[in-house]
PDB file of C-alpha atoms in Angstrom:
ATOM      1  CA  MET A 885     105.549 -15.256 141.985  1.00 57.00           C
ATOM      2  CA  LYS A 886     104.034 -11.242 142.675  1.00 48.00           C
ATOM      3  CA  ASN A 887     104.718  -8.861 145.222  1.00 50.00           C
ATOM      4  CA  ILE A 888     102.495  -7.291 147.210  1.00 49.00           C
ATOM      5  CA  PHE A 889     103.065  -7.065 150.454  1.00 50.00           C
ATOM      6  CA  SER A 890     106.203  -4.707 150.500  1.00 48.00           C
ATOM      7  CA  SER A 891     103.683  -1.352 151.490  1.00 51.00           C
ATOM      8  CA  SER A 892     103.424  -2.119 155.255  1.00 62.00           C
ATOM      9  CA  PRO A 893     105.750  -4.948 157.073  1.00 66.00           C
ATOM     10  CA  GLU A 894     105.443  -3.726 159.361  1.00 78.00           C
ATOM     11  CA  GLN A 895     101.982  -4.423 160.093  1.00 84.00           C
ATOM     12  CA  TYR A 896     102.643  -8.206 159.002  1.00 74.00           C
ATOM     13  CA  ALA A 897     105.156  -8.703 161.205  1.00 79.00           C
ATOM     14  CA  LYS A 898     102.554  -7.219 164.360  1.00 88.00           C
ATOM     15  CA  TYR A 899      99.660  -8.678 163.319  1.00 92.00           C
ATOM     16  CA  ARG A 900      99.434 -11.983 161.414  1.00 91.00           C
ATOM     17  CA  PRO A 901      99.727 -14.673 163.201  1.00 91.00           C
ATOM     18  CA  ASP A 902     102.472 -17.429 163.530  1.00 91.00           C
ATOM     19  CA  TYR A 903     102.255 -21.617 163.177  1.00 94.00           C
ATOM     20  CA  PRO A 904     101.300 -23.557 165.547  1.00 96.00           C
ATOM     21  CA  GLN A 905     103.267 -26.315 167.349  1.00 96.00           C
ATOM     22  CA  ALA A 906     101.420 -29.528 166.476  1.00 97.00           C
ATOM     23  CA  LEU A 907     102.614 -28.679 162.167  1.00 97.00           C
ATOM     24  CA  PHE A 908     106.046 -29.440 163.670  1.00 97.00           C
ATOM     25  CA  ASP A 909     105.390 -31.848 165.619  1.00 98.00           C
ATOM     26  CA  PHE A 910     104.102 -33.932 162.594  1.00 98.00           C
ATOM     27  CA  ILE A 911     106.870 -32.552 160.656  1.00 98.00           C
ATOM     28  CA  TYR A 912     109.869 -33.005 162.537  1.00 98.00           C
ATOM     29  CA  PRO A 913     108.996 -36.872 162.956  1.00 98.00           C
ATOM     30  CA  LEU A 914     109.161 -38.277 159.699  1.00 98.00           C
ATOM     31  CA  LEU A 915     113.022 -36.070 158.795  1.00 98.00           C
ATOM     32  CA  SER A 916     116.089 -39.177 159.133  1.00 95.00           C
ATOM     33  CA  ASN A 917     118.180 -34.976 159.177  1.00 97.00           C
ATOM     34  CA  LYS A 918     118.129 -31.483 160.076  1.00 98.00           C
ATOM     35  CA  GLU A 919     120.622 -30.071 158.707  1.00 98.00           C
ATOM     36  CA  CYS A 920     119.644 -27.276 156.533  1.00 98.00           C
ATOM     37  CA  ALA A 921     115.643 -26.481 155.504  1.00 98.00           C
ATOM     38  CA  TRP A 922     114.646 -23.581 153.237  1.00 98.00           C
ATOM     39  CA  ASP A 923     111.503 -21.308 153.694  1.00 98.00           C
ATOM     40  CA  CYS A 924     110.392 -20.165 150.933  1.00 98.00           C
ATOM     41  CA  GLY A 925     108.016 -16.818 150.520  1.00 96.00           C
ATOM     42  CA  THR A 926     109.232 -16.469 154.077  1.00 96.00           C
ATOM     43  CA  GLY A 927     107.786 -12.680 154.871  1.00 93.00           C
ATOM     44  CA  ASN A 928     108.860 -11.525 158.475  1.00 92.00           C
ATOM     45  CA  GLY A 929     110.324 -14.751 158.861  1.00 95.00           C
ATOM     46  CA  GLN A 930     107.631 -16.489 161.757  1.00 94.00           C
ATOM     47  CA  LEU A 931     108.087 -19.813 160.419  1.00 96.00           C
ATOM     48  CA  ALA A 932     111.993 -19.677 160.036  1.00 97.00           C
ATOM     49  CA  ILE A 933     112.375 -18.642 163.024  1.00 97.00           C
ATOM     50  CA  GLU A 934     110.284 -21.639 164.761  1.00 97.00           C
ATOM     51  CA  LEU A 935     112.806 -23.849 162.162  1.00 98.00           C
ATOM     52  CA  ALA A 936     115.759 -22.542 163.954  1.00 98.00           C
ATOM     53  CA  LYS A 937     115.286 -23.476 166.508  1.00 97.00           C
ATOM     54  CA  GLU A 938     115.421 -27.279 164.832  1.00 98.00           C
ATOM     55  CA  PHE A 939     117.771 -27.172 161.977  1.00 98.00           C
ATOM     56  CA  ARG A 940     121.376 -25.990 162.445  1.00 98.00           C
ATOM     57  CA  LYS A 941     120.769 -24.237 158.852  1.00 98.00           C
ATOM     58  CA  VAL A 942     118.076 -22.279 157.490  1.00 98.00           C
ATOM     59  CA  LYS A 943     117.221 -20.357 154.370  1.00 98.00           C
ATOM     60  CA  ALA A 944     114.783 -18.114 154.153  1.00 98.00           C
ATOM     61  CA  THR A 945     113.892 -16.451 150.771  1.00 98.00           C
ATOM     62  CA  ASP A 946     111.323 -14.240 150.272  1.00 97.00           C
ATOM     63  CA  ILE A 947     110.920 -11.569 146.953  1.00 95.00           C
ATOM     64  CA  SER A 948     110.474  -8.416 148.771  1.00 93.00           C
ATOM     65  CA  GLU A 949     112.630  -6.715 150.486  1.00 93.00           C
ATOM     66  CA  GLU A 950     111.380  -4.118 152.757  1.00 91.00           C
ATOM     67  CA  GLN A 951     109.396  -8.016 154.612  1.00 90.00           C
ATOM     68  CA  LEU A 952     113.188  -9.295 154.963  1.00 94.00           C
ATOM     69  CA  GLN A 953     113.483  -5.619 156.783  1.00 92.00           C
ATOM     70  CA  HIS A 954     111.158  -6.812 159.300  1.00 90.00           C
ATOM     71  CA  ALA A 955     112.001 -10.322 159.949  1.00 93.00           C
ATOM     72  CA  PHE A 956     112.616 -12.555 163.359  1.00 93.00           C
ATOM     73  CA  THR A 957     116.040 -13.152 163.564  1.00 94.00           C
ATOM     74  CA  ALA A 958     118.871 -15.558 164.518  1.00 97.00           C
ATOM     75  CA  ASP A 959     122.359 -16.901 163.953  1.00 97.00           C
ATOM     76  CA  ASN A 960     121.482 -19.804 161.976  1.00 98.00           C
ATOM     77  CA  VAL A 961     118.875 -17.835 160.069  1.00 98.00           C
ATOM     78  CA  GLU A 962     120.495 -16.380 156.738  1.00 98.00           C
ATOM     79  CA  TYR A 963     117.478 -14.577 154.407  1.00 98.00           C
ATOM     80  CA  SER A 964     117.998 -13.536 150.979  1.00 98.00           C
ATOM     81  CA  VAL A 965     116.346 -12.450 148.575  1.00 98.00           C
ATOM     82  CA  GLN A 966     115.373 -14.088 145.634  1.00 97.00           C
ATOM     83  CA  ALA A 967     112.339 -15.724 143.558  1.00 97.00           C
ATOM     84  CA  ALA A 968     110.408 -18.706 144.681  1.00 97.00           C
ATOM     85  CA  GLU A 969     111.266 -20.007 141.281  1.00 98.00           C
ATOM     86  CA  SER A 970     115.069 -19.794 140.773  1.00 97.00           C
ATOM     87  CA  THR A 971     117.032 -19.853 143.338  1.00 98.00           C
ATOM     88  CA  CYS A 972     121.172 -19.563 143.495  1.00 98.00           C
ATOM     89  CA  PHE A 973     120.965 -22.842 146.387  1.00 98.00           C
ATOM     90  CA  GLU A 974     123.030 -25.745 145.065  1.00 98.00           C
ATOM     91  CA  ASP A 975     121.395 -29.020 143.601  1.00 98.00           C
ATOM     92  CA  ASN A 976     120.486 -31.661 146.471  1.00 98.00           C
ATOM     93  CA  SER A 977     120.701 -28.615 149.696  1.00 98.00           C
ATOM     94  CA  PHE A 978     117.887 -29.077 151.861  1.00 98.00           C
ATOM     95  CA  ASP A 979     115.967 -31.198 154.362  1.00 98.00           C
ATOM     96  CA  LEU A 980     112.684 -29.583 154.292  1.00 98.00           C
ATOM     97  CA  ILE A 981     111.063 -26.912 152.135  1.00 98.00           C
ATOM     98  CA  THR A 982     108.210 -24.983 153.522  1.00 98.00           C
ATOM     99  CA  VAL A 983     105.923 -22.714 152.068  1.00 97.00           C
ATOM    100  CA  ALA A 984     103.713 -20.512 154.486  1.00 96.00           C
ATOM    101  CA  GLN A 985     101.045 -18.357 153.187  1.00 93.00           C
ATOM    102  CA  ALA A 986     102.174 -17.824 149.712  1.00 93.00           C
ATOM    103  CA  VAL A 987     102.200 -21.261 147.585  1.00 95.00           C
ATOM    104  CA  HIS A 988      99.632 -19.072 145.490  1.00 93.00           C
ATOM    105  CA  TRP A 989     101.419 -16.545 144.244  1.00 91.00           C
ATOM    106  CA  PHE A 990     103.899 -18.481 142.649  1.00 96.00           C
ATOM    107  CA  GLU A 991     104.387 -20.015 139.511  1.00 96.00           C
ATOM    108  CA  ILE A 992     104.130 -23.079 140.988  1.00 96.00           C
ATOM    109  CA  ASP A 993     105.621 -25.354 137.823  1.00 97.00           C
ATOM    110  CA  LYS A 994     108.454 -23.612 137.893  1.00 98.00           C
ATOM    111  CA  PHE A 995     108.949 -23.748 141.886  1.00 97.00           C
ATOM    112  CA  ASN A 996     108.200 -27.398 141.389  1.00 98.00           C
ATOM    113  CA  GLU A 997     110.847 -28.270 139.494  1.00 98.00           C
ATOM    114  CA  GLU A 998     113.259 -25.754 141.405  1.00 98.00           C
ATOM    115  CA  VAL A 999     111.776 -28.244 144.884  1.00 98.00           C
ATOM    116  CA  LYS A1000     112.462 -31.565 143.169  1.00 98.00           C
ATOM    117  CA  ARG A1001     116.631 -29.577 142.131  1.00 98.00           C
ATOM    118  CA  VAL A1002     117.373 -28.592 145.840  1.00 98.00           C
ATOM    119  CA  GLY A1003     115.779 -30.879 148.220  1.00 98.00           C
ATOM    120  CA  LYS A1004     117.867 -33.844 148.836  1.00 98.00           C
ATOM    121  CA  PRO A1005     116.495 -37.301 148.775  1.00 96.00           C
ATOM    122  CA  ASN A1006     114.104 -38.743 150.815  1.00 96.00           C
ATOM    123  CA  SER A1007     113.534 -34.214 152.193  1.00 98.00           C
ATOM    124  CA  LEU A1008     109.795 -32.956 152.173  1.00 98.00           C
ATOM    125  CA  ILE A1009     107.974 -30.523 150.974  1.00 98.00           C
ATOM    126  CA  ALA A1010     105.011 -28.883 153.592  1.00 98.00           C
ATOM    127  CA  LEU A1011     102.410 -26.471 152.319  1.00 97.00           C
ATOM    128  CA  ILE A1012     100.873 -24.322 155.299  1.00 97.00           C
ATOM    129  CA  GLY A1013      97.939 -21.844 155.246  1.00 95.00           C
ATOM    130  CA  TYR A1014      95.278 -20.788 156.604  1.00 93.00           C
ATOM    131  CA  GLU A1015      91.543 -19.465 155.684  1.00 85.00           C
ATOM    132  CA  LEU A1016      89.130 -17.012 157.519  1.00 93.00           C
ATOM    133  CA  CYS A1017      89.270 -17.157 161.040  1.00 96.00           C
ATOM    134  CA  SER A1018      86.056 -18.215 163.396  1.00 98.00           C
ATOM    135  CA  ILE A1019      85.530 -16.466 166.510  1.00 98.00           C
ATOM    136  CA  SER A1020      81.674 -15.856 167.194  1.00 98.00           C
ATOM    137  CA  PRO A1021      78.544 -16.388 165.508  1.00 98.00           C
ATOM    138  CA  GLU A1022      77.774 -12.799 165.494  1.00 98.00           C
ATOM    139  CA  ILE A1023      81.977 -11.645 164.746  1.00 98.00           C
ATOM    140  CA  ASP A1024      82.039 -14.314 162.164  1.00 98.00           C
ATOM    141  CA  LYS A1025      79.658 -13.265 159.637  1.00 98.00           C
ATOM    142  CA  ILE A1026      80.120  -9.471 159.852  1.00 98.00           C
ATOM    143  CA  ILE A1027      83.481 -10.841 158.671  1.00 98.00           C
ATOM    144  CA  ARG A1028      81.848 -12.463 155.905  1.00 97.00           C
ATOM    145  CA  TYR A1029      79.881 -10.001 154.487  1.00 98.00           C
ATOM    146  CA  PHE A1030      83.062  -8.293 154.535  1.00 98.00           C
ATOM    147  CA  TYR A1031      84.589 -10.767 152.981  1.00 97.00           C
ATOM    148  CA  GLU A1032      82.492 -11.534 150.763  1.00 96.00           C
ATOM    149  CA  ASP A1033      80.350  -8.208 149.654  1.00 98.00           C
ATOM    150  CA  ILE A1034      82.820  -5.006 150.834  1.00 98.00           C
ATOM    151  CA  ILE A1035      86.059  -6.402 149.469  1.00 98.00           C
ATOM    152  CA  GLY A1036      85.603  -9.580 147.331  1.00 96.00           C
ATOM    153  CA  LYS A1037      85.908  -8.226 144.193  1.00 96.00           C
ATOM    154  CA  TYR A1038      89.267  -6.621 144.957  1.00 97.00           C
ATOM    155  CA  TRP A1039      91.059 -10.494 146.198  1.00 95.00           C
ATOM    156  CA  ASP A1040      93.691 -11.365 143.742  1.00 91.00           C
ATOM    157  CA  PRO A1041      92.686 -14.948 141.668  1.00 89.00           C
ATOM    158  CA  GLU A1042      95.052 -16.661 143.037  1.00 86.00           C
ATOM    159  CA  ARG A1043      93.124 -16.272 146.339  1.00 87.00           C
ATOM    160  CA  LYS A1044      90.704 -19.120 145.340  1.00 90.00           C
ATOM    161  CA  HIS A1045      93.732 -21.605 146.007  1.00 89.00           C
ATOM    162  CA  LEU A1046      93.651 -21.009 149.818  1.00 90.00           C
ATOM    163  CA  GLN A1047      89.140 -21.086 149.094  1.00 87.00           C
ATOM    164  CA  SER A1048      90.069 -24.875 148.057  1.00 89.00           C
ATOM    165  CA  GLN A1049      93.071 -25.784 150.702  1.00 92.00           C
ATOM    166  CA  TYR A1050      95.541 -25.791 148.163  1.00 95.00           C
ATOM    167  CA  GLN A1051      94.047 -28.441 146.299  1.00 93.00           C
ATOM    168  CA  TYR A1052      94.125 -27.756 143.228  1.00 94.00           C
ATOM    169  CA  ILE A1053      97.933 -27.017 143.314  1.00 95.00           C
ATOM    170  CA  PRO A1054      99.754 -28.954 141.175  1.00 96.00           C
ATOM    171  CA  PHE A1055     101.487 -31.644 143.565  1.00 97.00           C
ATOM    172  CA  PRO A1056     104.135 -34.018 142.034  1.00 98.00           C
ATOM    173  CA  PHE A1057     105.137 -35.244 145.433  1.00 98.00           C
ATOM    174  CA  LYS A1058     104.567 -38.377 147.188  1.00 98.00           C
ATOM    175  CA  GLU A1059     101.633 -37.234 149.304  1.00 98.00           C
ATOM    176  CA  LEU A1060     101.438 -37.942 153.311  1.00 98.00           C
ATOM    177  CA  GLU A1061      98.585 -37.210 154.690  1.00 97.00           C
ATOM    178  CA  THR A1062      98.466 -35.241 157.189  1.00 97.00           C
ATOM    179  CA  PRO A1063      96.207 -34.239 160.607  1.00 97.00           C
ATOM    180  CA  SER A1064      93.527 -31.453 160.594  1.00 96.00           C
ATOM    181  CA  ILE A1065      95.063 -28.609 162.455  1.00 97.00           C
ATOM    182  CA  ASN A1066      93.789 -25.830 163.986  1.00 97.00           C
ATOM    183  CA  ASN A1067      95.741 -22.298 165.200  1.00 97.00           C
ATOM    184  CA  ILE A1068      94.088 -21.021 168.299  1.00 97.00           C
ATOM    185  CA  LYS A1069      95.200 -17.014 169.287  1.00 97.00           C
ATOM    186  CA  LEU A1070      93.787 -14.985 171.906  1.00 98.00           C
ATOM    187  CA  TRP A1071      93.683 -11.735 170.611  1.00 98.00           C
ATOM    188  CA  ARG A1072      92.518  -8.445 171.414  1.00 98.00           C
ATOM    189  CA  TYR A1073      89.863  -6.615 169.846  1.00 98.00           C
ATOM    190  CA  ASP A1074      92.911  -4.256 168.041  1.00 97.00           C
ATOM    191  CA  HIS A1075      94.469  -6.620 167.110  1.00 97.00           C
ATOM    192  CA  LEU A1076      91.863  -8.257 164.374  1.00 98.00           C
ATOM    193  CA  VAL A1077      91.750  -4.997 163.117  1.00 97.00           C
ATOM    194  CA  GLY A1078      95.640  -4.779 162.948  1.00 96.00           C
ATOM    195  CA  TYR A1079      94.836  -8.555 161.099  1.00 96.00           C
ATOM    196  CA  LEU A1080      92.586  -7.369 158.180  1.00 97.00           C
ATOM    197  CA  ASN A1081      94.289  -4.479 157.563  1.00 95.00           C
ATOM    198  CA  THR A1082      96.832  -6.934 156.682  1.00 93.00           C
ATOM    199  CA  TRP A1083      94.166  -8.722 153.394  1.00 95.00           C
ATOM    200  CA  SER A1084      95.719  -7.923 150.228  1.00 92.00           C
ATOM    201  CA  ALA A1085      92.148  -7.079 149.212  1.00 96.00           C
ATOM    202  CA  VAL A1086      91.796  -4.281 151.692  1.00 97.00           C
ATOM    203  CA  LYS A1087      95.299  -2.126 150.536  1.00 94.00           C
ATOM    204  CA  HIS A1088      93.324  -2.963 146.630  1.00 96.00           C
ATOM    205  CA  PHE A1089      90.479  -1.423 148.112  1.00 98.00           C
ATOM    206  CA  VAL A1090      92.782   1.364 149.231  1.00 97.00           C
ATOM    207  CA  ASN A1091      94.616   2.163 146.831  1.00 96.00           C
ATOM    208  CA  LYS A1092      91.783   1.861 144.459  1.00 97.00           C
ATOM    209  CA  ASN A1093      89.046   3.921 145.867  1.00 98.00           C
ATOM    210  CA  ASN A1094      91.100   6.214 148.911  1.00 98.00           C
ATOM    211  CA  TYR A1095      89.288   5.185 151.860  1.00 98.00           C
ATOM    212  CA  ASN A1096      89.762   1.359 154.125  1.00 98.00           C
ATOM    213  CA  PRO A1097      86.885   0.123 153.349  1.00 98.00           C
ATOM    214  CA  ILE A1098      86.653  -1.737 157.462  1.00 98.00           C
ATOM    215  CA  SER A1099      85.391   1.326 157.938  1.00 98.00           C
ATOM    216  CA  GLU A1100      82.175   0.269 156.286  1.00 98.00           C
ATOM    217  CA  ILE A1101      82.401  -2.961 159.789  1.00 98.00           C
ATOM    218  CA  GLU A1102      84.527  -1.025 162.265  1.00 97.00           C
ATOM    219  CA  LYS A1103      81.034  -0.381 164.826  1.00 98.00           C
ATOM    220  CA  ASP A1104      78.790  -3.514 164.028  1.00 98.00           C
ATOM    221  CA  LEU A1105      82.692  -5.272 164.258  1.00 98.00           C
ATOM    222  CA  ARG A1106      83.296  -3.455 167.846  1.00 98.00           C
ATOM    223  CA  GLN A1107      79.355  -3.839 169.062  1.00 98.00           C
ATOM    224  CA  ALA A1108      80.243  -7.500 168.006  1.00 98.00           C
ATOM    225  CA  TRP A1109      83.154  -8.315 169.820  1.00 98.00           C
ATOM    226  CA  GLY A1110      81.872  -6.660 173.542  1.00 98.00           C
ATOM    227  CA  ASN A1111      83.018  -5.948 176.316  1.00 97.00           C
ATOM    228  CA  ILE A1112      85.202  -8.783 176.339  1.00 97.00           C
ATOM    229  CA  GLU A1113      89.152  -7.893 176.552  1.00 97.00           C
ATOM    230  CA  LEU A1114      90.635 -11.447 175.166  1.00 98.00           C
ATOM    231  CA  ARG A1115      88.318 -13.916 172.689  1.00 98.00           C
ATOM    232  CA  ARG A1116      89.644 -16.631 170.798  1.00 98.00           C
ATOM    233  CA  VAL A1117      89.977 -16.744 167.373  1.00 98.00           C
ATOM    234  CA  ILE A1118      90.717 -20.245 165.066  1.00 98.00           C
ATOM    235  CA  PHE A1119      92.538 -20.568 162.205  1.00 97.00           C
ATOM    236  CA  PRO A1120      91.762 -23.642 160.428  1.00 96.00           C
ATOM    237  CA  ILE A1121      95.092 -24.591 158.911  1.00 97.00           C
ATOM    238  CA  ILE A1122      96.025 -25.901 155.080  1.00 96.00           C
ATOM    239  CA  PHE A1123      98.620 -28.077 155.492  1.00 97.00           C
ATOM    240  CA  ARG A1124     100.144 -30.975 152.442  1.00 97.00           C
ATOM    241  CA  VAL A1125     103.077 -32.616 152.830  1.00 98.00           C
ATOM    242  CA  GLY A1126     105.236 -34.672 150.273  1.00 98.00           C
ATOM    243  CA  ARG A1127     108.372 -36.047 149.538  1.00 98.00           C
ATOM    244  CA  VAL A1128     110.727 -34.738 147.258  1.00 97.00           C
ATOM    245  CA  LYS A1129     112.746 -37.732 145.860  1.00 81.00           C
TER     246      LYS A1129
END
């Protein structure tokens, strides 16, 4: 599992979008118990803190200690630094296992074996992600240009899994049909720029070239945003759910 989000965990916690209630509304009725959940690759705990509202216990893991230091807290969430592919959890521990915007960084076959080991009979595994947001045709065009032409060669190879909506990630579970879900946020311009700064390819670009590539689009992006204080930002959700055993 790659660790590339340790350098600016406070930005990640502040600017990355959380997850819509529709995900939980789909998952929870499928569960026979809500005793214990594992949120793997939890980052700053955005998903774990939501699971904590329904589950008696939540175990949340990540390989980045820096991310966990900025994680949201709750009495029933226990954070630990562990690799996705090998944990200290006992067999048959979890009713639900979730991975949000992280599974593409895993050694997926090893992770799947770990899921089979720690998932209870009839438990669920949910893979959640999102790719490019949509705001307006003019803004979208600038962001797409930035994504493909300015920082395109700086994306890690694993990014392809998000572009293909996780369809080519091995998923050896009984897959369930999931609804189409959009995550809709109201953002100010500064929030959008903060979010772009969390992109892994931006970090790679800065490390290679010693300047921030967002400076190349900032003037056009600000003009396209206009004088509107809040704009609707739409993230199409990637969502795969399966029975573990």
